[in-house]
mmCIF file of C-alpha atoms in Angstrom:
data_model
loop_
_atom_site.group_PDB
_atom_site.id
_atom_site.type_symbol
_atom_site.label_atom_id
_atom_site.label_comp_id
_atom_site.label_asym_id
_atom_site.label_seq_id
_atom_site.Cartn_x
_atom_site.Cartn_y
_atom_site.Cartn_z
ATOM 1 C CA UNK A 260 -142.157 71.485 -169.271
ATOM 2 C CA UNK A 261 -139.138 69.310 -169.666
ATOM 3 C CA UNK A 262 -139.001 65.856 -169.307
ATOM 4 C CA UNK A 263 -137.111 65.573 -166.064
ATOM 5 C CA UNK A 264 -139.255 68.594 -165.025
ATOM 6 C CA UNK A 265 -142.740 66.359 -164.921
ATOM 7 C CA UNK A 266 -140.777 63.844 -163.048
ATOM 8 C CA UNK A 267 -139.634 66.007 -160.446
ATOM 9 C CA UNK A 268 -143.146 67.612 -160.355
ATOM 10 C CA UNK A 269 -145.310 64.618 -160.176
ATOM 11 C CA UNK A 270 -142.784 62.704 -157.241
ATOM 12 C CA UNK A 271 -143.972 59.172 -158.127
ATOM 13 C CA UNK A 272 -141.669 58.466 -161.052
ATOM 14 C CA UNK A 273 -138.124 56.766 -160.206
ATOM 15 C CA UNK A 274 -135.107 57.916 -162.830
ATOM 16 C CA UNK A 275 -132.427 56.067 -164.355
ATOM 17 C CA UNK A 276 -129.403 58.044 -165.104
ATOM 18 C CA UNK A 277 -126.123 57.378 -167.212
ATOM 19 C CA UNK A 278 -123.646 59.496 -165.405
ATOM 20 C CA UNK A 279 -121.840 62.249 -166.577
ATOM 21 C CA UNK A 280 -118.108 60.982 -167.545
ATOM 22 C CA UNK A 281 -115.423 63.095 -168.290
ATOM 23 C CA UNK A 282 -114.067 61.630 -171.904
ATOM 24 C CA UNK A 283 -116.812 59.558 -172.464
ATOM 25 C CA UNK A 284 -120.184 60.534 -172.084
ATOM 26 C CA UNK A 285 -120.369 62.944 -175.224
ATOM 27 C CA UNK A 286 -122.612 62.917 -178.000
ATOM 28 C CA UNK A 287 -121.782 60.057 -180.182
ATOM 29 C CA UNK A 288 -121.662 58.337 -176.555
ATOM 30 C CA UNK A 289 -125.000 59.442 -175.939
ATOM 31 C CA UNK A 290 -127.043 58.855 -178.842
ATOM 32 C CA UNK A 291 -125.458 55.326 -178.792
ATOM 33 C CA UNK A 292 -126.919 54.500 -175.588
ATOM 34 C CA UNK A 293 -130.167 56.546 -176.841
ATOM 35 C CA UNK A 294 -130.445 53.249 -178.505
ATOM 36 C CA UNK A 295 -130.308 50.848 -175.920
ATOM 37 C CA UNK A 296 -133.155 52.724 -173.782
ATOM 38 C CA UNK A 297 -135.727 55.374 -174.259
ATOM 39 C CA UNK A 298 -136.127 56.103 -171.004
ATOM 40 C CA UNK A 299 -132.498 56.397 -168.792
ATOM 41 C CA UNK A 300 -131.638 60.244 -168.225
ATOM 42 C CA UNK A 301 -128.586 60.787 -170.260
ATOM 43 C CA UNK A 302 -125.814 63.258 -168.741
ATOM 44 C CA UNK A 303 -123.307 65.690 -170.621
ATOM 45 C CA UNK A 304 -119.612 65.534 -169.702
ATOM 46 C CA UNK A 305 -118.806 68.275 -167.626
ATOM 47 C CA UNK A 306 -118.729 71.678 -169.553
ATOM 48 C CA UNK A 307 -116.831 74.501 -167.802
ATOM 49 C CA UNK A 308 -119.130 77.404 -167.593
ATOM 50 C CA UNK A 309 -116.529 79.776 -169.192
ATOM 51 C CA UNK A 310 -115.922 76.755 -172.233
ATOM 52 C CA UNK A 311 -119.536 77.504 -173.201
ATOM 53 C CA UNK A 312 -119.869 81.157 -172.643
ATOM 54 C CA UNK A 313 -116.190 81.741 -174.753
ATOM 55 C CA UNK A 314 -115.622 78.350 -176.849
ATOM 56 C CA UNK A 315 -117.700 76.831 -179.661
ATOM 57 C CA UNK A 316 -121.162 76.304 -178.049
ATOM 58 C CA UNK A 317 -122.173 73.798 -180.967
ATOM 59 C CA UNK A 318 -119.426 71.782 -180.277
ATOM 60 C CA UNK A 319 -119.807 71.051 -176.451
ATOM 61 C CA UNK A 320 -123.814 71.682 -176.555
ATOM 62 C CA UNK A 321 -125.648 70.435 -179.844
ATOM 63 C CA UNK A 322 -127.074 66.695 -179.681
ATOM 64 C CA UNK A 323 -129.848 65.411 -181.523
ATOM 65 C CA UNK A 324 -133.340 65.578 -180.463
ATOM 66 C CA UNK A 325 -133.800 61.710 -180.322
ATOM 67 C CA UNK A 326 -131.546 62.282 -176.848
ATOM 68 C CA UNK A 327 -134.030 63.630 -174.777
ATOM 69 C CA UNK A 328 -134.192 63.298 -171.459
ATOM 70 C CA UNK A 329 -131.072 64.895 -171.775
ATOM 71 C CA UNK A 330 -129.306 66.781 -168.796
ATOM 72 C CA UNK A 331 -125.909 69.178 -169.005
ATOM 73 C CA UNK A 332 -123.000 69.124 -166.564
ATOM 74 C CA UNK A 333 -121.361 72.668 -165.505
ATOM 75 C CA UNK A 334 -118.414 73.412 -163.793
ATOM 76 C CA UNK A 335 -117.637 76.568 -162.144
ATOM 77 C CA UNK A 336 -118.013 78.436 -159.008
ATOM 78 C CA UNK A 337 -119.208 81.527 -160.222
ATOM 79 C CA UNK A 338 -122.564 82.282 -159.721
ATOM 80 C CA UNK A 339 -122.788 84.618 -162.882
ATOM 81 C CA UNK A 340 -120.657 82.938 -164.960
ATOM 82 C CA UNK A 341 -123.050 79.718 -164.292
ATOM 83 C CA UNK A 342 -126.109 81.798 -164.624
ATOM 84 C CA UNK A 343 -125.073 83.119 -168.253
ATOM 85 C CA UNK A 344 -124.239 79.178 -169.168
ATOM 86 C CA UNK A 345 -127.132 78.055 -167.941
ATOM 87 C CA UNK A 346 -128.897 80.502 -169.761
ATOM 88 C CA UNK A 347 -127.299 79.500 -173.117
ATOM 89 C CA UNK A 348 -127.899 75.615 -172.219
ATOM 90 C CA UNK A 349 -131.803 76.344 -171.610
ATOM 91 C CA UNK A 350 -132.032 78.243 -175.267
ATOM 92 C CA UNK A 351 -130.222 75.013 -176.951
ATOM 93 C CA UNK A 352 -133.404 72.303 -175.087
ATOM 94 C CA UNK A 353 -131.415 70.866 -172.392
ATOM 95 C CA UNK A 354 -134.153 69.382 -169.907
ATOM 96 C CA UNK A 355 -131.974 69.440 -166.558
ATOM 97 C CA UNK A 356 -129.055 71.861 -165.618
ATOM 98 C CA UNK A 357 -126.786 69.730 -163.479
ATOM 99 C CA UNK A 358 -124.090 71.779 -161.355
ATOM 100 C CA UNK A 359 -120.910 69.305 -160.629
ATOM 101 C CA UNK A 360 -119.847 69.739 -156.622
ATOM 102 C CA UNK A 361 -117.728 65.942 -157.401
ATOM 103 C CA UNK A 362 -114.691 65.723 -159.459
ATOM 104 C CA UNK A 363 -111.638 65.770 -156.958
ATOM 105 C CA UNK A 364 -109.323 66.479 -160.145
ATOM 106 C CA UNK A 365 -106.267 68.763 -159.227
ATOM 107 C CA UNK A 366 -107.225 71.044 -162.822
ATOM 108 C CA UNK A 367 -111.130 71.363 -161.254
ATOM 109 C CA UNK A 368 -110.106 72.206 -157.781
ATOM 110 C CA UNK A 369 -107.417 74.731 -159.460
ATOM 111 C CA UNK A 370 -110.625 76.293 -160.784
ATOM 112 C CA UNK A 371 -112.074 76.188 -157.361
ATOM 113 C CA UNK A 372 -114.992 73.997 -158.109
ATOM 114 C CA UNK A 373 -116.123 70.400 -158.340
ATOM 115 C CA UNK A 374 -115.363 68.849 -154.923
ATOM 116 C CA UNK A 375 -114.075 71.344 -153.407
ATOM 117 C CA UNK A 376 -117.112 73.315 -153.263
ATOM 118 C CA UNK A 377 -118.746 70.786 -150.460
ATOM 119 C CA UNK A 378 -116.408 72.592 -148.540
ATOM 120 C CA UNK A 379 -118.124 76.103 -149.068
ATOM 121 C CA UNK A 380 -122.118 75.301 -149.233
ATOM 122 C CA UNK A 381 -123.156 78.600 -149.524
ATOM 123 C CA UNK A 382 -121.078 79.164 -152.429
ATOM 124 C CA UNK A 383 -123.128 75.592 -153.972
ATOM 125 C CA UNK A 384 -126.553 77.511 -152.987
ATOM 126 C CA UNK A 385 -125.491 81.078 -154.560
ATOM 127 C CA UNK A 386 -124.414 79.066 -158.027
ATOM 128 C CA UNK A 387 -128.032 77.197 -157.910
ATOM 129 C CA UNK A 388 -130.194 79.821 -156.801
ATOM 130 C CA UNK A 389 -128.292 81.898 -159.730
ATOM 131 C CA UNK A 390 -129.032 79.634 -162.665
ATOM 132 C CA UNK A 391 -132.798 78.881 -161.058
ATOM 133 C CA UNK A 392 -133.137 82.868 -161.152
ATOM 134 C CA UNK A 393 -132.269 82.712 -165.192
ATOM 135 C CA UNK A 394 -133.785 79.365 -166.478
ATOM 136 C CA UNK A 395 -136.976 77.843 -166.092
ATOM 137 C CA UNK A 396 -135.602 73.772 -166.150
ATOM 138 C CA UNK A 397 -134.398 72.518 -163.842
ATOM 139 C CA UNK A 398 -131.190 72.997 -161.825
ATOM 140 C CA UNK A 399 -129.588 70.067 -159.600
ATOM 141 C CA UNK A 400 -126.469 69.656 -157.941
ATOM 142 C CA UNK A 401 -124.277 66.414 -157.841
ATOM 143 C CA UNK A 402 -122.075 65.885 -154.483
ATOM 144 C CA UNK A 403 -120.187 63.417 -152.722
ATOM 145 C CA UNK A 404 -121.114 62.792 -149.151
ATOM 146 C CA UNK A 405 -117.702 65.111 -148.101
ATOM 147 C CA UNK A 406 -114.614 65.379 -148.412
ATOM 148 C CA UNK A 407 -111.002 65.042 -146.804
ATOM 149 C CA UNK A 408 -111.730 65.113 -142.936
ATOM 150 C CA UNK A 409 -115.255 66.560 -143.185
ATOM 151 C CA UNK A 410 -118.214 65.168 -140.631
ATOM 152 C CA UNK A 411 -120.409 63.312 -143.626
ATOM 153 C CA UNK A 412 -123.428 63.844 -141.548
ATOM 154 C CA UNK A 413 -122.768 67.240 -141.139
ATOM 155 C CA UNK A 414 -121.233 68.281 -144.421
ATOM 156 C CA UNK A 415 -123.960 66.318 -146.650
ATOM 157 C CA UNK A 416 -126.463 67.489 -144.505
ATOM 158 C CA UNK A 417 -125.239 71.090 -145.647
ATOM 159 C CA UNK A 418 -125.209 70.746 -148.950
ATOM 160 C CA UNK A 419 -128.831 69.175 -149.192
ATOM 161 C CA UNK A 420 -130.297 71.932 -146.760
ATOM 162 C CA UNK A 421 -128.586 75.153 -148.803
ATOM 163 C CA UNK A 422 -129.312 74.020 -152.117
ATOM 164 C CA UNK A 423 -132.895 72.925 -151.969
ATOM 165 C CA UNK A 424 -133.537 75.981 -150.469
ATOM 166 C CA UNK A 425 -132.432 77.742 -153.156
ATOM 167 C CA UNK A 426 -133.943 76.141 -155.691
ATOM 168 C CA UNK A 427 -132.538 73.103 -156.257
ATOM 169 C CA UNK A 428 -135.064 70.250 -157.926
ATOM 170 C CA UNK A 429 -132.940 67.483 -157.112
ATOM 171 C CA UNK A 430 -129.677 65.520 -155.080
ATOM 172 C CA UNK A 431 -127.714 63.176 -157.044
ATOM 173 C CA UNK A 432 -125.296 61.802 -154.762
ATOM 174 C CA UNK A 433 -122.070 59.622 -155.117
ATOM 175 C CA UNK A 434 -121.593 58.063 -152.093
ATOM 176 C CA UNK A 435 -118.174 58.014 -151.170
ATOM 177 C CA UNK A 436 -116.066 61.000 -149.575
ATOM 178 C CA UNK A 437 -113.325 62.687 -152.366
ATOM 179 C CA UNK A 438 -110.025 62.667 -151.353
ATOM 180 C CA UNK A 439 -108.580 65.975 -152.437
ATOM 181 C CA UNK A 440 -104.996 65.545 -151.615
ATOM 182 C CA UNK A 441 -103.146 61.890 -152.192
ATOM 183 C CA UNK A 442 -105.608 60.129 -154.126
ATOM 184 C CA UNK A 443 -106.299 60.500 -157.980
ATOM 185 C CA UNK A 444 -109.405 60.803 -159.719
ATOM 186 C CA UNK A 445 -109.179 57.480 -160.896
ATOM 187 C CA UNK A 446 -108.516 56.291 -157.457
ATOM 188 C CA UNK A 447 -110.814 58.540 -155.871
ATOM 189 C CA UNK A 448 -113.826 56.630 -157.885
ATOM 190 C CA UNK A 449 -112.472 53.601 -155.533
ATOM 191 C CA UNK A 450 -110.585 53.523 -152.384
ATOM 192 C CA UNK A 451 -112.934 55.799 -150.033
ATOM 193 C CA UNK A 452 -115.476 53.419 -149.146
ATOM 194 C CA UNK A 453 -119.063 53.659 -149.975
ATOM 195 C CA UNK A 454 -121.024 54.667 -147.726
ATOM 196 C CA UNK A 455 -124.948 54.316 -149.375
ATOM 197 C CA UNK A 456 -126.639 54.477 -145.557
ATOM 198 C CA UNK A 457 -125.379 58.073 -145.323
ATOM 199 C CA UNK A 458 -127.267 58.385 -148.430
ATOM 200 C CA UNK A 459 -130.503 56.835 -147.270
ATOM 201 C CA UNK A 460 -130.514 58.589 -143.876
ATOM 202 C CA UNK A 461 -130.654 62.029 -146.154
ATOM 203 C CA UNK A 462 -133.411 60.803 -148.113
ATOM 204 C CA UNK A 463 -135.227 59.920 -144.835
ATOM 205 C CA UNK A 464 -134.564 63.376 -143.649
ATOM 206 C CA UNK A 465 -136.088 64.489 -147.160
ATOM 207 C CA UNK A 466 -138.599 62.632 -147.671
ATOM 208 C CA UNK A 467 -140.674 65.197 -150.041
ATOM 209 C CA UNK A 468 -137.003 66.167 -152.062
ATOM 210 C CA UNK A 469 -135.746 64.037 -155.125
ATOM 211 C CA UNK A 470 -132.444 62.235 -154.025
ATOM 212 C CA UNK A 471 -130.678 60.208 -156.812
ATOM 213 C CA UNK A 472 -127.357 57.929 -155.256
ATOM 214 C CA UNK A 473 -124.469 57.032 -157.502
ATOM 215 C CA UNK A 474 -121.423 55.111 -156.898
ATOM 216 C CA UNK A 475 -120.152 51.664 -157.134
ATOM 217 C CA UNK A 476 -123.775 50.381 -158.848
ATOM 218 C CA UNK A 477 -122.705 47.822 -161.421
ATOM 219 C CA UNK A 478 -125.961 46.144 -162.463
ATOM 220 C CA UNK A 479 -129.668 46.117 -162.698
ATOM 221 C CA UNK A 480 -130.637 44.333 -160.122
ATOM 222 C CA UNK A 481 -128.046 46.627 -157.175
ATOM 223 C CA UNK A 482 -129.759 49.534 -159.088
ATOM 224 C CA UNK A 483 -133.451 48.126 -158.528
ATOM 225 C CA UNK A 484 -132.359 47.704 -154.223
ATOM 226 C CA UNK A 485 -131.564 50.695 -154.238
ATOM 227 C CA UNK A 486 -134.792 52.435 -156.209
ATOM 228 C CA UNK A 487 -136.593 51.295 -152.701
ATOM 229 C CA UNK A 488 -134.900 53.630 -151.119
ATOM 230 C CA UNK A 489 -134.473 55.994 -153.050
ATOM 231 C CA UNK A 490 -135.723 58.403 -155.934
ATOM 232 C CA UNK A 491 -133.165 57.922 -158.480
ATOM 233 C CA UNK A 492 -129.996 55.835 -159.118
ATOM 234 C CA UNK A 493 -127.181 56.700 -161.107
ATOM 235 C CA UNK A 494 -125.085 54.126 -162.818
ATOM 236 C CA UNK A 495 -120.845 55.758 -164.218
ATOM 237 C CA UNK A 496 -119.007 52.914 -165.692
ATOM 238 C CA UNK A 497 -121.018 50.244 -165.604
ATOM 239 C CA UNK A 498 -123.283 51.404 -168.072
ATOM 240 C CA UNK A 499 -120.575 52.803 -170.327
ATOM 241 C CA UNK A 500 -118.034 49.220 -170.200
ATOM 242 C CA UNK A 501 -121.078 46.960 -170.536
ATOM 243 C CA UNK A 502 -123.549 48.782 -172.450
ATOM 244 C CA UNK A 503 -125.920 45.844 -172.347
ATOM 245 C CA UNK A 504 -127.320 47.318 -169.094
ATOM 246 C CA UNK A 505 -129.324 49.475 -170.330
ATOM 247 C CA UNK A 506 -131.344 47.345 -172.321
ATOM 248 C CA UNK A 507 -132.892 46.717 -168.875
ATOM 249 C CA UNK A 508 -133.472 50.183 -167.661
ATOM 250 C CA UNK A 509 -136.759 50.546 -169.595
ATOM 251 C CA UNK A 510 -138.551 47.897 -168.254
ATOM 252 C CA UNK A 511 -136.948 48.390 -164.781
ATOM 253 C CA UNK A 512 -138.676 52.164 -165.201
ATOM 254 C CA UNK A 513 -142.095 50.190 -165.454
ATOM 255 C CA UNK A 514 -142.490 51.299 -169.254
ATOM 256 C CA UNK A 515 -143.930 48.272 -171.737
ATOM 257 C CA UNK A 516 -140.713 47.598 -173.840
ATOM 258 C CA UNK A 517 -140.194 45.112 -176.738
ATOM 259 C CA UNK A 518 -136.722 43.619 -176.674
ATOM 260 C CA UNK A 519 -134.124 45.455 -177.973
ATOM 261 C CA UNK A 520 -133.312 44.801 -181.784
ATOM 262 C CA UNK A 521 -129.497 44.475 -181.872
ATOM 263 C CA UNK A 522 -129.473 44.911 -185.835
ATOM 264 C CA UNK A 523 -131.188 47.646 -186.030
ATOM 265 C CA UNK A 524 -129.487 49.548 -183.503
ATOM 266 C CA UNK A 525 -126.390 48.649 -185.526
ATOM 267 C CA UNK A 526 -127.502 49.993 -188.476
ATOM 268 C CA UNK A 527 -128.451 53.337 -187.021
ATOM 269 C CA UNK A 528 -124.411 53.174 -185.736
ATOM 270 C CA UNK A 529 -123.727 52.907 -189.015
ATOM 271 C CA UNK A 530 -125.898 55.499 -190.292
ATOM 272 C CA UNK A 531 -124.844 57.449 -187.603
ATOM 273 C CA UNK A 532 -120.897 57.139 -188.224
ATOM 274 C CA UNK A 533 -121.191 57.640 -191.650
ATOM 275 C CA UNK A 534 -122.789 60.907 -191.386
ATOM 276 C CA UNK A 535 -119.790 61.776 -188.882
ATOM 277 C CA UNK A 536 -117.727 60.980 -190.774
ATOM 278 C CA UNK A 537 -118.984 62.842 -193.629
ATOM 279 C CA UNK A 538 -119.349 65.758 -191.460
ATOM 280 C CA UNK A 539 -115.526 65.295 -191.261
ATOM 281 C CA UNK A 540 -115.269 62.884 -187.788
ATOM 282 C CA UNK A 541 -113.356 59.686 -187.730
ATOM 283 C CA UNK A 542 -115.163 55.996 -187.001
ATOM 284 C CA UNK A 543 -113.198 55.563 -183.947
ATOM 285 C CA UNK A 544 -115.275 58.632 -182.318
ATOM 286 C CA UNK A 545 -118.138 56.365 -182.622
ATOM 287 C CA UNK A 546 -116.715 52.832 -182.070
ATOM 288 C CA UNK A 547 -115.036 53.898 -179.253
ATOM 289 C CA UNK A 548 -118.492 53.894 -177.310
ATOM 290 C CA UNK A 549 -119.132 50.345 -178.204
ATOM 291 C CA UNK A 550 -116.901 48.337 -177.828
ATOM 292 C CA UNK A 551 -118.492 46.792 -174.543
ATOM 293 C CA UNK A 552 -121.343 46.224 -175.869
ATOM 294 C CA UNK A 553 -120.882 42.319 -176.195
ATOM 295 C CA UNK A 554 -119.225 41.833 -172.966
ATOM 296 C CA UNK A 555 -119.450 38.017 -171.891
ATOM 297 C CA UNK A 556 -120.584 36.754 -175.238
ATOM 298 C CA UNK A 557 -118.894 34.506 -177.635
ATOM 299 C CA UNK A 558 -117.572 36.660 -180.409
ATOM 300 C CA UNK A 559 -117.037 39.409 -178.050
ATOM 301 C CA UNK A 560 -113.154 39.366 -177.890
ATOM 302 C CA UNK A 561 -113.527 39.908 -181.679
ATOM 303 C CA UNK A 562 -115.745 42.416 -181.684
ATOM 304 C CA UNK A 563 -113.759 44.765 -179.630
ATOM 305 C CA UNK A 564 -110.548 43.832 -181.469
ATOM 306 C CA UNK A 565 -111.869 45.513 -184.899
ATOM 307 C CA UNK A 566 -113.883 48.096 -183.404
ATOM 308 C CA UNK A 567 -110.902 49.049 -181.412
ATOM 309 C CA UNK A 568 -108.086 48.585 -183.820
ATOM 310 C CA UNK A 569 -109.778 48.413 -187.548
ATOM 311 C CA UNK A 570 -112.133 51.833 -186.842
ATOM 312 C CA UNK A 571 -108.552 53.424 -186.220
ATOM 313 C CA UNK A 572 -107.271 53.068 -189.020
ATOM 314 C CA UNK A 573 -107.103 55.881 -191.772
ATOM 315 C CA UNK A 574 -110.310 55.639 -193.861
ATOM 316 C CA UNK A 575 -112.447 53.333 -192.038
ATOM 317 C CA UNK A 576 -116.117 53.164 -192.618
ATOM 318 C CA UNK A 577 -119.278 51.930 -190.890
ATOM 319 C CA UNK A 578 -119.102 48.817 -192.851
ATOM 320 C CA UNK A 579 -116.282 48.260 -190.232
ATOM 321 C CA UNK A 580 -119.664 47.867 -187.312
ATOM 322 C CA UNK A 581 -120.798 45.639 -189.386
ATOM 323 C CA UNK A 582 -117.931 43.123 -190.217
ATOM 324 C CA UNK A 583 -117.077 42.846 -186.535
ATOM 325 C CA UNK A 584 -120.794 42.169 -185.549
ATOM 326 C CA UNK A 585 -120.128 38.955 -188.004
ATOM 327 C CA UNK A 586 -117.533 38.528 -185.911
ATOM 328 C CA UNK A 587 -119.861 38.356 -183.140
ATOM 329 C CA UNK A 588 -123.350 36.032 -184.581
ATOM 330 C CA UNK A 589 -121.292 34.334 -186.729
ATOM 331 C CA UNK A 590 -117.785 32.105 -187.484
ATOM 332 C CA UNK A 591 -115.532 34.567 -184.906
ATOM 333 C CA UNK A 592 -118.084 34.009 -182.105
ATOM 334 C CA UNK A 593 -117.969 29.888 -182.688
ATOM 335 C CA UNK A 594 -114.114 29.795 -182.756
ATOM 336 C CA UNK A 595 -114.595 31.774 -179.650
ATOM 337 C CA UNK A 596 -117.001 29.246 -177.841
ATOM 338 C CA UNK A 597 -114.638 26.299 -178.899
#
């Protein structure tokens, strides 16, 4: 049974999740914030069904085992096209199968999913009842409470009732509406308002059903409010611009946690990039992930300067991590306080 799989069976376990981020959230990402907590539920970007079923599986699926709890992203709208990816994703360990009903992109609605799909529930429950048919981890769905001019009481409501019933092990819900038309992506992760009440009237109305919320959480503490109301909480950007975070999310999970040794999680980076690049990557795909990680300490300025700029550069090493983290404990970081 998979990780997230004795959580949703046992029903008195809260989960901390990194959200999935288109761009960010792939494996160097994730093993990087592997690191910083043992326990937060990491997400996959978004894979399009038809990316894994045609493309290079290893490249969009492989991670290393030290990821787990790990959970993959789909896109897509057809139910057998979803079923065969989901099938593929089970065979390569994933421990959750996550089925994206959020991005308000114009290239995801061309493909007539993401967002677009609150507006056809039934199509949400066929994908979901599909992959549960083919895969025995489990399947979830991530919404928004509606969008465009949709009732959010009625359209959420929708979503929640179809879904679970067809297999569904789980909710995670952003709490705005998506704009589909006018706003951008970008903008679409800020102007609607939040509306978390929505979210904790569904929860009431499922009391025995997992229901994760997500949007607009920037911290620890918002994130531990919100764990009293609900069954999971789902931080996007926060915990990928100041990594820091999830030092935090291990204790806040009730596990007994030493702090967390900033060295030596630097020197697996390093071991980490150099293997990449070995394997014939480029520092920046690694630094690119950490450059928050000092955010608000002396030094810090510094530190994302070189990781930034210096990993760019043609030939850089891991010994690049290290000379900015000197940067950060050491002469940069007092220049910085004076």
């Amino acid at each position: 049974m998979s990780r997230t799989a004795q959580i949703y069976a046992q029903r008195d376990q809260k989960i901390f999740a990194v959200a999935p981020m288109i761009d960010w959230t792939d494996r160097p990402c994730r093993f990087f914030h592997r690191q910083l907590s043992s326990q937060a539920l990491l997400y996959t970007e978004m894979i399009v069904a038809d990316a894994i079923i045609h493309g290079d599986r290893d490249r969009h699926l492989a991670f290393e085992e030290i990821q787990h709890p790990i959970a993959v992203q789909l896109g897509g709208s057809d139910p057998g096209k979803l079923a065969e990816a989901a099938r593929i994703c089970a065979d390569y360990g994933y421990d959750e199968i996550n089925l994206n009903v959020g991005c308000p992109s114009d290239r995801v609605q061309s493909g007539t999913f993401g967002a677009c799909l609150m507006k056809t529930p039934q199509v949400v429950a066929d994908c979901v009842a599909a992959m549960v048919e083919v895969t025995d981890i489990p399947v979830t769905v991530k919404c928004r409470i509606g969008v465009d001019d949709q009732d959010t009481e009625e359209a959420l409501d929708a979503i929640a009732a179809l879904t679970f019933a067809a297999g569904s092990k789980a909710l995670w819900v952003h709490a705005r509406k998506a704009w589909l038309q006018g706003l951008s992506p970008k903008e679409n992760r800020d102007i609607p308002p939040l509306d978390y009440n929505r979210v904790y009237r569904l929860k009431q109305k499922w009391p025995e059903k997992f229901i994760g919320i997500n949007g607009g959480i920037h911290s620890i503490d918002v994130a531990r409010d919100h764990l009293t109301h609900m069954d999971g909480v789902m931080l996007g950007r926060a915990s990928y611009q100041n990594p820091q975070v999830l030092t935090r999310v291990d204790a806040l999970l009730g596990a007994t946690v030493d702090e967390v040794d900033m060295e030596l999680v630097l020197e697996t980076m390093q071991a980490y990039a150099r293997q990449h690049i070995i394997n014939g990557g480029r520092l920046i795909h690694i630094t690119r992930h950490m450059v928050g990680l000092f955010q608000g300490r002396a030094g810090a300025r510094r530190w994302r300067q070189i990781l930034s700029t210096d990993a760019a550069k043609p030939g850089a090493g891991p010994e690049i991590i290290a000379a900015a983290y000197r940067e950060v404990t050491g002469a940069g970081a007092a220049a910085e306080a004076a």
